[in-house]
Coordinates of C-alpha atoms and ligand atoms in Angstrom, one line a residue:
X156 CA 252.0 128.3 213.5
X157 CA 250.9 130.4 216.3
X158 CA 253.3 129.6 219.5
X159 CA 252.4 127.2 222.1
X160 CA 251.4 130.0 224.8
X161 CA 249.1 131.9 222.3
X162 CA 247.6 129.2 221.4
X163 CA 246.6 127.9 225.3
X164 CA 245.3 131.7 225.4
X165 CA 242.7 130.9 222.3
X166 CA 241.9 128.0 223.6
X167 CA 241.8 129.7 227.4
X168 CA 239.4 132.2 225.2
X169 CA 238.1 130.0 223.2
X170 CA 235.9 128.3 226.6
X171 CA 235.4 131.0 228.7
X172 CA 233.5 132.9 225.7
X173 CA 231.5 129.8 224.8
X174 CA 233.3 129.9 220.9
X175 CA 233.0 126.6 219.9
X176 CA 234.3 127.3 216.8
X177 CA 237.4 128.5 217.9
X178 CA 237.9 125.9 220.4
X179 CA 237.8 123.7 217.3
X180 CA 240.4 125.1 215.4
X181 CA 242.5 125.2 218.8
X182 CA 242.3 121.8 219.0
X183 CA 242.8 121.0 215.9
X184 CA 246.1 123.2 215.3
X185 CA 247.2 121.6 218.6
X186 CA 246.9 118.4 217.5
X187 CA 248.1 118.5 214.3
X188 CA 251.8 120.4 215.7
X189 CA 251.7 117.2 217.8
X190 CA 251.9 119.1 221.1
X191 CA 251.5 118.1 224.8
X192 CA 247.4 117.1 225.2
X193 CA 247.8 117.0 228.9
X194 CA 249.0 120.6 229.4
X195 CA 246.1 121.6 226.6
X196 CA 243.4 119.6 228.6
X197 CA 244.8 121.2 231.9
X198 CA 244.1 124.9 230.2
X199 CA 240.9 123.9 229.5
X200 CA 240.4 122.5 232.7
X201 CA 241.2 126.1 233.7
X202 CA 239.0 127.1 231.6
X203 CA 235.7 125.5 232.8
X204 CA 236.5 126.7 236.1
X205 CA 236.1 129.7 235.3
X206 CA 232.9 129.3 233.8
X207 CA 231.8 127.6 237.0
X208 CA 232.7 131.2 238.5
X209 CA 231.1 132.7 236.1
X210 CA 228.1 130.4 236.5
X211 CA 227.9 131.5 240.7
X212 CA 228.5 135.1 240.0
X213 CA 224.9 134.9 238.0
X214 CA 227.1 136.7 234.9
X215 CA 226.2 133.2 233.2
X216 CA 223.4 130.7 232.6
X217 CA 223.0 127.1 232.6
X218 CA 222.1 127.1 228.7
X219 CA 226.3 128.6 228.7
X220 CA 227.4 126.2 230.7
X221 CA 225.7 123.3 229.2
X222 CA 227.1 124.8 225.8
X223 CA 230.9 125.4 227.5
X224 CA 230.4 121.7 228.6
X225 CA 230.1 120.1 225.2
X226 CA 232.8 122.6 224.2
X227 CA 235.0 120.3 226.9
X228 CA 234.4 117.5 225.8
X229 CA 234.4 117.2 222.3
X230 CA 238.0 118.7 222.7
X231 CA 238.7 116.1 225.7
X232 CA 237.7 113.0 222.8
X233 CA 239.5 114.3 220.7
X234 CA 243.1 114.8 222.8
X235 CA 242.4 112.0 224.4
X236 CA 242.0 109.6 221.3
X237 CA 245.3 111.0 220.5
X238 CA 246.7 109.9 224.1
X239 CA 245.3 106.6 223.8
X240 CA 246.8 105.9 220.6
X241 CA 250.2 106.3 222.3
X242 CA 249.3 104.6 225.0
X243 CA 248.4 101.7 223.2
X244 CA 252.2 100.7 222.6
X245 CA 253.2 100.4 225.8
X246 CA 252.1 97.5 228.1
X247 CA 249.0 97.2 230.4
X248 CA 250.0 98.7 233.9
X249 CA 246.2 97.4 235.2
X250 CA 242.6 97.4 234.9
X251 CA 240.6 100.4 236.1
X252 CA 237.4 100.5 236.7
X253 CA 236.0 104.8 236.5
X254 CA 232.6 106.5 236.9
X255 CA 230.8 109.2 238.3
X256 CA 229.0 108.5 241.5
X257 CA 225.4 107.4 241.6
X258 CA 223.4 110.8 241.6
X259 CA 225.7 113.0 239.8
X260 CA 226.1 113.6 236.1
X261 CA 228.9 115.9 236.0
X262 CA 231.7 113.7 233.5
X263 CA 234.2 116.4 232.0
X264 CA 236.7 115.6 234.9
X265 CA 236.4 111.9 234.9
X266 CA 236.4 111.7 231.1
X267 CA 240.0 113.5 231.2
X268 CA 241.2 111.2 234.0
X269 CA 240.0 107.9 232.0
X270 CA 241.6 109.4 228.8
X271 CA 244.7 109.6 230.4
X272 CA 244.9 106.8 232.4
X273 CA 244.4 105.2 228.9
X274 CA 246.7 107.1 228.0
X275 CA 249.6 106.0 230.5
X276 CA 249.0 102.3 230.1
X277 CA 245.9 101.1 232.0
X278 CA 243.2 99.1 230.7
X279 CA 240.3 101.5 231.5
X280 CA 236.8 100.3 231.9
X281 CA 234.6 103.3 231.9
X282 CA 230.7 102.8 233.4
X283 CA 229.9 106.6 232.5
X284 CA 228.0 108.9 235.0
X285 CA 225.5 108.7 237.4
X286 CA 226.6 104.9 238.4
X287 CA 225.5 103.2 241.4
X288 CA 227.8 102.3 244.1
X289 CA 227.0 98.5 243.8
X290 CA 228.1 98.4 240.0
X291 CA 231.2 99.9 240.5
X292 CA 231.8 97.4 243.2
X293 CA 230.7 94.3 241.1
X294 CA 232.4 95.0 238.2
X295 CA 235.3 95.4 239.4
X296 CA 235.2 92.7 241.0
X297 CA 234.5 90.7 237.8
X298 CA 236.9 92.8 235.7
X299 CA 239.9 91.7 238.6
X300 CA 240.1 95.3 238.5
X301 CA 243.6 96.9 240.7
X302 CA 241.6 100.4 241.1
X303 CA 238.1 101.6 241.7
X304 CA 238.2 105.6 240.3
X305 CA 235.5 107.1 241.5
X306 CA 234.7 110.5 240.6
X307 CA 231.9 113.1 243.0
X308 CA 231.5 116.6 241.5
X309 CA 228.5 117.8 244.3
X310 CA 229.0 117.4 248.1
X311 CA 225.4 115.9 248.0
X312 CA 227.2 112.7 245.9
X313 CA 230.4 113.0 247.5
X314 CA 229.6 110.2 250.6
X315 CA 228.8 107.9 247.8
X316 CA 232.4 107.3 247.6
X317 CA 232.8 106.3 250.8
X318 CA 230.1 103.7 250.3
X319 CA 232.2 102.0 247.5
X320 CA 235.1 101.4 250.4
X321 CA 231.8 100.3 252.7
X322 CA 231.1 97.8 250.0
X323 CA 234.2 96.6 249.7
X324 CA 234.4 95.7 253.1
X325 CA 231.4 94.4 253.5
X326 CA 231.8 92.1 250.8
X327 CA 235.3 91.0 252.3
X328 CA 237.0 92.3 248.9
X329 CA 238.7 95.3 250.2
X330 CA 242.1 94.5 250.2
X331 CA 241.2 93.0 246.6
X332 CA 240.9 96.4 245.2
X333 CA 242.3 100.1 245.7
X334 CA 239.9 102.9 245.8
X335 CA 240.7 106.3 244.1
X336 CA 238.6 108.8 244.5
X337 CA 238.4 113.2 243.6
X338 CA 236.5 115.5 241.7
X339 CA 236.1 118.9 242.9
X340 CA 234.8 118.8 246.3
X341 CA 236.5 116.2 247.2
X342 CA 239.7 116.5 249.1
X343 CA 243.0 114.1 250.6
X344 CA 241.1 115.0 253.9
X345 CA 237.9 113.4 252.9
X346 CA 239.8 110.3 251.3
X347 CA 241.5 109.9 254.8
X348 CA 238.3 110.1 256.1
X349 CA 236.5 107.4 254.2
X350 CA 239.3 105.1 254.2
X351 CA 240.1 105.3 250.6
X352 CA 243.4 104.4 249.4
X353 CA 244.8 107.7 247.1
X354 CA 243.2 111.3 246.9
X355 CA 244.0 113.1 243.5
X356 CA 243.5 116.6 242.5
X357 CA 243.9 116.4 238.8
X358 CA 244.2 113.8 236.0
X359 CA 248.1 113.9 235.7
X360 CA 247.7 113.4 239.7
X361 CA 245.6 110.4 238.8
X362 CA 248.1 108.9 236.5
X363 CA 251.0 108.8 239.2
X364 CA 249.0 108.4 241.9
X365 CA 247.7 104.8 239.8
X366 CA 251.0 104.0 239.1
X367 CA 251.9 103.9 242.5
X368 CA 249.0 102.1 243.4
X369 CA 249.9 99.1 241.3
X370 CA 253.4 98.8 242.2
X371 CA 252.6 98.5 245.7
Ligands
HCB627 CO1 227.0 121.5 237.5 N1 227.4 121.9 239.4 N2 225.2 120.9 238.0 N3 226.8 121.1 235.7 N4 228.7 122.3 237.3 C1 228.7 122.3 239.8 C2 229.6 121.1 240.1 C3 228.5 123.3 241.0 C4 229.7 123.3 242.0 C5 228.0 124.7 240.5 C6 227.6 125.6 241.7 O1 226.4 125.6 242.0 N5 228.4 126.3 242.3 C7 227.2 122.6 241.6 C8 227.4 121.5 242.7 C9 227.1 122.1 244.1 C10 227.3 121.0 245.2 O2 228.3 120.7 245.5 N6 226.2 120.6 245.7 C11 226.5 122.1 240.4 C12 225.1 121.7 240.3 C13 224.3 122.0 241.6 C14 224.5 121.2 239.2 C15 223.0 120.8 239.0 C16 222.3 120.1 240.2 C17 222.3 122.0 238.5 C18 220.8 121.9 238.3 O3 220.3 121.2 237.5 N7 220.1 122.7 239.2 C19 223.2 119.8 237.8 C20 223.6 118.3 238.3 C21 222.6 117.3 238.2 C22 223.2 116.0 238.6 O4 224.3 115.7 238.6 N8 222.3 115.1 239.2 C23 224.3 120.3 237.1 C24 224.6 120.2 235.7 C25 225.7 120.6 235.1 C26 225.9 120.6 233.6 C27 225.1 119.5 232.9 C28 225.4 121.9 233.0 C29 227.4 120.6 233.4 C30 228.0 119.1 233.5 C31 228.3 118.6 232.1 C32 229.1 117.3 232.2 O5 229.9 117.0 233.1 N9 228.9 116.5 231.2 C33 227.8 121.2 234.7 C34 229.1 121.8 235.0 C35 230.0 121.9 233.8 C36 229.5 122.3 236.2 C37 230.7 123.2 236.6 C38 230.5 124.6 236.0 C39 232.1 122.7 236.1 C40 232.4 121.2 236.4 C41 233.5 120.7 235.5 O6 233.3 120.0 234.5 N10 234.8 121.2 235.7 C42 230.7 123.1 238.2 C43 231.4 124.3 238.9 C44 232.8 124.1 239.3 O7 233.2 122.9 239.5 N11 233.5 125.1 239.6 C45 229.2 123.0 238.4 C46 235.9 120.9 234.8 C47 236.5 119.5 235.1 C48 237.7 119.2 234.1 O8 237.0 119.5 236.4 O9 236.9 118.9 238.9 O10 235.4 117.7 237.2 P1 236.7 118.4 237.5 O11 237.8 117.2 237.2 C49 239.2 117.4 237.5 C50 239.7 117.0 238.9 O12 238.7 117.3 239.9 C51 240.1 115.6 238.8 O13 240.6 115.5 237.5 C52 239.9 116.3 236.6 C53 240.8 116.9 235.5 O14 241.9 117.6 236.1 N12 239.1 114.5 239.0 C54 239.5 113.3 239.6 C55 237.8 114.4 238.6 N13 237.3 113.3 239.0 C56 238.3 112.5 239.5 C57 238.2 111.3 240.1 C58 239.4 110.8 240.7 O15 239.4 109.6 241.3 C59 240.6 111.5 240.7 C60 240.6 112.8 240.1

């Protein structure tokens, strides 16, 4: 087997040169030497930035991008089906309820961050992209959900999230539920500023930052 570091490279590779093939085989070696998904997921993660950079600097398309994307996440289902699996033995830490915003379909992040929230023990009930503000709200207040994860990739979607808090309120169900939010743009600052309960950068963020939330 190819060492852990060279293989992070490939798969560092793999992305950023739109191999799907290779990505593949990545994964699949990765997975099959029972290694760490997380710090896989956070290369890739790495990864897509990149291609984001690439995608400003005009050196790529969308057509690469779209393809990089679906690169991203058929390695995200497959690590994360791996996660859940361990995650099913332990106990339930809490429901969660995760989507992206209303207005944005961008759900490589969030995917990662419901796969390994799964992953660590919550009962995740994913609504996909592109939800509005109002079924995030209602559902979790059907599900008894402990944490609202919302997920804003565009600063035009971002102040959706503060509408979920907004909701809440306005509904007299705030203190019923805590409000996560991230995604690229978004930042601790901007969860201060909307009254959210926890900011998180990354998924592994996400995970502890849940934890803490429920043992509050
Ligand atoms: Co898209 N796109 N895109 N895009 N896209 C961005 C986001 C731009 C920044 C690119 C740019 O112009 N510089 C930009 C947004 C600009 C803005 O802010 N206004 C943009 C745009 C404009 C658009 C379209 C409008 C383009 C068009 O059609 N003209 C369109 C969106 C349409 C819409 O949503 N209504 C569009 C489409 C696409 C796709 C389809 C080609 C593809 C998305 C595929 C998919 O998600 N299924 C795509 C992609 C891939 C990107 C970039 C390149 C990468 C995003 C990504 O997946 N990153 C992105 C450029 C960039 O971000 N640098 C570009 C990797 C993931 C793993 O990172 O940050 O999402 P993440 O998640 C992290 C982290 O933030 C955290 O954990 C994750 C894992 O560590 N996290 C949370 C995420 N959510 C969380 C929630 C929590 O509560 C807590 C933590």
């Amino acid at each position: 087997m190819a060492s852990k570091e060279k293989l992070l490279e490939k798969a560092y590779n793999a992305l950023v040169d739109i191999d799907e093939d290779q990505a593949e085989e990545v994964v699949k070696e990765w997975i099959s030497n029972d290694l760490d998904s997380v710090e896989l997921l956070n290369k890739l993660a790495d990864a897509m930035a990149e291609v984001g950079k690439r995608f400003e600097t005009l050196e790529y398309f969308l057509p690469q991008v779209m393809i990089a994307a679906e690169i991203m996440d058929a390695a995200s289902k497959e690590l994360g089906a791996k996660m859940a699996a361990a995650g099913e033995k332990s106990a339930t830490k809490g429901t969660v309820v995760i989507g992206t915003i209303e207005g944005d379909i961008h759900d490589l992040g969030k995917n990662i961050v419901g796969g390994m929230l799964k992953a660590g023990g919550f009962e995740v009930v994913d609504l996909g992209r592109d939800v509005p503000v109002t079924t995030m709200v209602q559902t979790a207040k059907d599900k008894n959900a402990d944490i609202i994860v919302g997920s804003a990739l565009m600063s035009t979607t971002m102040p959706y999230l503060g509408d979920i808090v907004k909701m809440l309120e306005g509904m007299g169900i705030r203190d019923n539920h805590k409000v996560m939010v991230g995604g690229a743009p978004v930042t601790a600052d901007y969860a201060n500023r909307i009254n959210a309960d926890v900011y998180a950068g990354n998924a592994h963020e996400a995970v502890e930052a849940a934890k803490k939330l429920v043992s509050k």
